[in-house]
CSV table of C-alpha atoms in Angstrom, one decimal:
chain,number,residue,atom,x,y,z
M,132,MET,CA,0.2,-0.2,0.1
M,133,ASP,CA,1.0,3.9,-0.6
M,134,LEU,CA,-0.1,7.3,0.5
M,135,GLN,CA,-2.5,7.5,-2.4
M,136,SER,CA,-4.5,4.0,-1.7
M,137,PHE,CA,-4.2,4.6,1.8
M,138,SER,CA,-5.9,8.1,1.3
M,139,LYS,CA,-8.6,6.8,-0.6
M,140,LEU,CA,-9.5,4.5,2.1
M,141,ILE,CA,-9.6,7.0,4.4
M,142,ALA,CA,-11.3,9.3,2.4
M,143,LYS,CA,-14.0,6.5,2.0
M,144,ARG,CA,-14.1,5.5,5.3
M,145,LEU,CA,-13.2,8.5,7.8
M,146,TYR,CA,-14.2,11.3,5.8
M,147,PRO,CA,-17.9,11.1,6.0
M,148,LEU,CA,-17.8,11.0,9.8
M,149,LEU,CA,-15.6,14.4,9.6
M,150,ARG,CA,-18.4,15.9,7.3
M,151,ASN,CA,-20.9,14.9,9.5
M,152,GLU,CA,-19.4,16.8,12.2
M,153,GLY,CA,-19.2,20.2,10.1
M,154,PHE,CA,-15.6,19.5,8.3
M,155,LYS,CA,-15.4,20.2,4.5
M,156,GLY,CA,-12.8,19.6,1.5
M,157,SER,CA,-11.2,17.1,0.1
M,158,GLY,CA,-7.9,15.7,-0.6
M,159,SER,CA,-5.1,15.8,2.4
M,160,THR,CA,-6.8,18.7,4.2
M,161,LEU,CA,-10.6,19.0,5.7
M,162,ARG,CA,-11.4,22.5,7.3
M,163,ARG,CA,-14.5,23.3,9.9
M,164,ILE,CA,-15.0,26.8,9.8
M,165,ASP,CA,-17.1,28.7,12.4
M,166,GLY,CA,-16.9,32.2,12.3
M,167,PRO,CA,-13.1,33.3,13.3
M,168,LEU,CA,-12.7,29.5,14.3
M,169,VAL,CA,-11.2,27.0,12.2
M,170,HIS,CA,-10.2,23.4,12.9
M,171,VAL,CA,-8.1,21.8,10.3
M,172,PHE,CA,-7.6,18.0,9.7
M,173,ASN,CA,-4.6,16.9,7.6
M,174,VAL,CA,-3.5,13.6,6.2
M,175,GLN,CA,0.7,14.1,5.6
M,176,GLY,CA,2.8,11.6,4.0
M,177,GLY,CA,5.8,10.4,5.8
M,178,SER,CA,9.5,10.5,4.3
M,179,GLY,CA,9.8,6.7,4.6
M,180,GLY,CA,6.9,6.5,1.9
M,181,ALA,CA,5.7,3.3,4.5
M,182,ARG,CA,3.7,5.8,7.1
M,183,CYS,CA,1.5,8.8,7.3
M,184,TYR,CA,0.7,11.5,10.1
M,185,ILE,CA,-2.9,12.4,10.8
M,186,ASN,CA,-2.3,16.4,11.7
M,187,LEU,CA,-4.9,18.6,13.7
M,188,GLY,CA,-4.9,22.5,14.3
M,189,ALA,CA,-6.9,24.9,15.7
M,190,HIS,CA,-6.8,28.9,15.0
M,191,LEU,CA,-8.4,31.7,15.1
M,192,SER,CA,-8.7,34.5,12.4
M,193,PHE,CA,-7.1,37.8,14.5
M,194,LEU,CA,-3.9,35.2,15.4
M,195,SER,CA,-3.0,35.7,11.8
M,196,THR,CA,-0.8,38.7,10.9
M,197,GLY,CA,-2.4,40.2,7.7
M,198,THR,CA,-6.0,39.5,8.4
M,199,ALA,CA,-7.0,41.4,5.4
M,200,ASP,CA,-5.7,38.4,3.5
M,201,TRP,CA,-7.4,36.0,5.9
M,202,GLN,CA,-8.4,32.8,3.7
M,203,PRO,CA,-9.8,30.3,6.6
M,204,GLU,CA,-10.3,27.8,3.3
M,205,LYS,CA,-6.8,27.7,2.7
M,206,LEU,CA,-5.4,27.6,6.4
M,207,THR,CA,-2.6,24.8,6.8
M,208,GLU,CA,-2.2,22.6,9.9
M,209,ALA,CA,1.4,24.4,10.0
M,210,GLU,CA,-0.3,27.7,10.3
M,211,CYS,CA,-2.2,26.8,13.2
M,212,ALA,CA,-1.7,28.4,16.6
M,213,PHE,CA,-3.3,25.0,18.5
M,214,ARG,CA,-1.7,21.8,16.8
M,215,GLY,CA,-1.4,18.5,17.2
M,216,ARG,CA,-1.8,14.7,16.2
M,217,ILE,CA,-3.9,11.4,16.3
M,218,GLU,CA,-1.0,9.1,17.6
M,219,PRO,CA,-1.1,5.2,15.9
M,220,PRO,CA,-1.5,2.1,18.1
M,221,PRO,CA,1.6,1.8,20.1
M,222,GLU,CA,2.8,-1.0,18.1
M,223,GLN,CA,3.5,0.9,15.0
M,224,ARG,CA,5.4,3.8,17.3
M,225,VAL,CA,5.3,6.8,14.8
M,226,GLY,CA,3.2,7.6,11.9
M,227,TRP,CA,0.1,5.4,10.6
M,228,VAL,CA,1.6,2.7,8.6
M,229,TYR,CA,-0.4,2.2,5.3
M,230,GLY,CA,0.3,-1.6,5.6
M,231,ALA,CA,1.5,-4.4,3.4
M,232,SER,CA,-2.0,-5.4,2.3
M,233,GLU,CA,-5.8,-4.1,1.5
M,234,GLU,CA,-6.7,-5.7,4.7
M,235,GLU,CA,-4.0,-4.7,7.0
M,236,ALA,CA,-4.7,-0.9,5.5
M,237,ASP,CA,-8.0,-1.3,6.3
M,238,ARG,CA,-7.3,-2.6,9.6
M,239,ASN,CA,-5.4,0.4,10.4
M,240,VAL,CA,-8.1,2.8,8.8
M,241,SER,CA,-10.3,1.1,11.4
M,242,ALA,CA,-8.0,1.9,14.2
M,243,LEU,CA,-7.7,5.6,13.0
M,244,ILE,CA,-11.2,5.7,13.2
M,245,ALA,CA,-11.3,4.7,16.9
M,246,ALA,CA,-8.7,7.3,17.3
M,247,TRP,CA,-10.7,10.0,15.6
M,248,ASP,CA,-13.4,9.2,18.6
M,249,SER,CA,-10.8,8.9,21.6
M,250,GLN,CA,-8.0,11.6,20.5
M,251,GLY,CA,-9.4,13.7,17.7
M,252,ARG,CA,-12.4,14.9,19.4
M,253,ALA,CA,-10.5,15.5,22.4
M,254,PHE,CA,-8.5,17.6,21.0
M,255,PHE,CA,-10.7,19.9,19.4
M,256,ALA,CA,-12.7,20.1,22.4
M,257,PRO,CA,-11.1,22.7,24.2
M,258,TYR,CA,-11.1,24.9,21.0
M,259,THR,CA,-15.0,24.5,19.8
M,260,ALA,CA,-17.1,27.5,21.3
M,261,TYR,CA,-15.6,31.0,20.7
M,262,PRO,CA,-15.2,33.0,23.1
M,263,ALA,CA,-16.0,31.3,26.0
M,264,ASP,CA,-13.8,28.0,25.9
M,265,PHE,CA,-10.9,30.8,24.7
M,266,VAL,CA,-11.9,33.1,27.9
M,267,ARG,CA,-11.3,29.8,30.0
M,268,LEU,CA,-8.1,29.1,28.1
M,269,VAL,CA,-6.4,32.5,28.5
M,270,GLU,CA,-7.5,32.4,32.6
M,271,GLY,CA,-6.1,29.1,33.2
M,272,LEU,CA,-2.9,29.8,31.5
M,273,VAL,CA,0.3,30.2,33.9
M,274,PRO,CA,2.7,32.5,31.6
M,275,ASP,CA,5.7,30.9,33.0
M,276,GLU,CA,4.7,27.5,32.0
M,277,VAL,CA,4.6,28.0,28.0
M,278,HIS,CA,7.3,28.9,25.4
M,279,PRO,CA,7.9,32.5,25.0
M,280,ALA,CA,6.7,32.2,21.5
M,281,THR,CA,3.4,30.9,23.0
M,282,CYS,CA,3.3,34.0,25.7
M,283,LEU,CA,3.0,36.0,22.3
M,284,THR,CA,-0.1,34.1,20.5
M,285,MET,CA,-1.7,34.1,23.9
M,286,ALA,CA,-1.1,37.5,24.6
M,287,ARG,CA,-2.6,38.3,21.5
M,288,LEU,CA,-5.7,36.4,22.6
M,289,ALA,CA,-5.8,37.8,25.5
M,290,LEU,CA,-6.1,41.5,24.1
M,291,GLU,CA,-8.7,40.2,21.6
M,292,LEU,CA,-10.7,38.8,24.5
M,293,GLY,CA,-10.3,41.7,26.9
M,294,ASN,CA,-8.2,40.6,29.4
M,295,LYS,CA,-5.0,42.9,29.5
M,296,ALA,CA,-3.9,42.0,33.0
M,297,LYS,CA,-3.2,38.3,31.5
M,298,ALA,CA,-2.0,39.8,28.3
M,299,LEU,CA,1.0,42.2,29.7
M,300,ALA,CA,1.7,39.1,32.2
M,301,LEU,CA,2.3,36.8,29.2
M,302,ILE,CA,4.2,39.6,27.3
M,303,ASP,CA,6.5,40.1,30.1
M,304,SER,CA,7.0,36.4,30.6
M,305,GLY,CA,8.3,36.2,27.1
M,306,LEU,CA,10.7,39.0,27.4
M,307,ALA,CA,11.9,37.8,30.6
M,308,ARG,CA,12.8,34.2,29.3
M,309,ALA,CA,12.8,34.8,25.2
M,310,LYS,CA,17.0,33.9,23.9
M,311,PRO,CA,18.5,36.8,22.4
M,312,GLN,CA,19.0,35.3,19.4
M,313,ALA,CA,15.3,35.4,19.2
M,314,THR,CA,15.2,38.8,17.9
M,315,GLY,CA,11.9,38.6,16.0
M,316,LEU,CA,10.1,37.1,18.8
M,317,LEU,CA,11.7,39.6,21.1
M,318,GLN,CA,10.4,42.7,19.1
M,319,SER,CA,7.0,41.2,18.5
M,320,LEU,CA,6.8,41.0,22.0
M,321,SER,CA,8.3,44.7,22.8
M,322,ARG,CA,5.7,46.3,20.2
M,323,MET,CA,2.7,44.6,21.6
M,324,ARG,CA,3.7,45.6,25.1
M,325,GLU,CA,4.2,49.0,23.9
M,326,THR,CA,0.8,48.9,22.5
M,327,ALA,CA,-0.9,47.2,25.2
M,328,GLY,CA,0.8,49.4,27.9
M,329,ALA,CA,-0.2,52.3,26.3
M,330,SER,CA,-4.0,51.4,25.7
């Protein structure tokens, strides 16, 4: 089996379930769009030619720079602020194995469908209702426990939600912990600090 054959099985068996839950599209990427919120499901072929990865992403339009060009129907999983993967059964270790036969491939797709039930829906659950879920997400964040780059993203979100105090805490934490060579990140955090502090 190869990526094309495995993808066809996924499209035949899993995509109808995803479409029933609001996802649209075809090929390797499906999206679920609800106002500023976008969910992305993506099948990515592995470099070895024997397995693929099932990528998940959630994003909000205002977290993208240049939102005038915002095209949610073209958003990729790699561009999402919140990202994850549906992991295969332990015996496959890394990536979803296509299988050496149609029967094996079919079993693997069955396992993927079960994993969508347990992992896929669980990934999207905290990012389902805007703004309520994101208000909770921001309020529950401990700034020093997230990466400085995540501080920038979450500070943007906090400002959009009107939580200036948490935004400033995230910005200050990111500025204090970002490495000196992360010049772009430091500049972005500094600019946001000036804007947020002046407002």
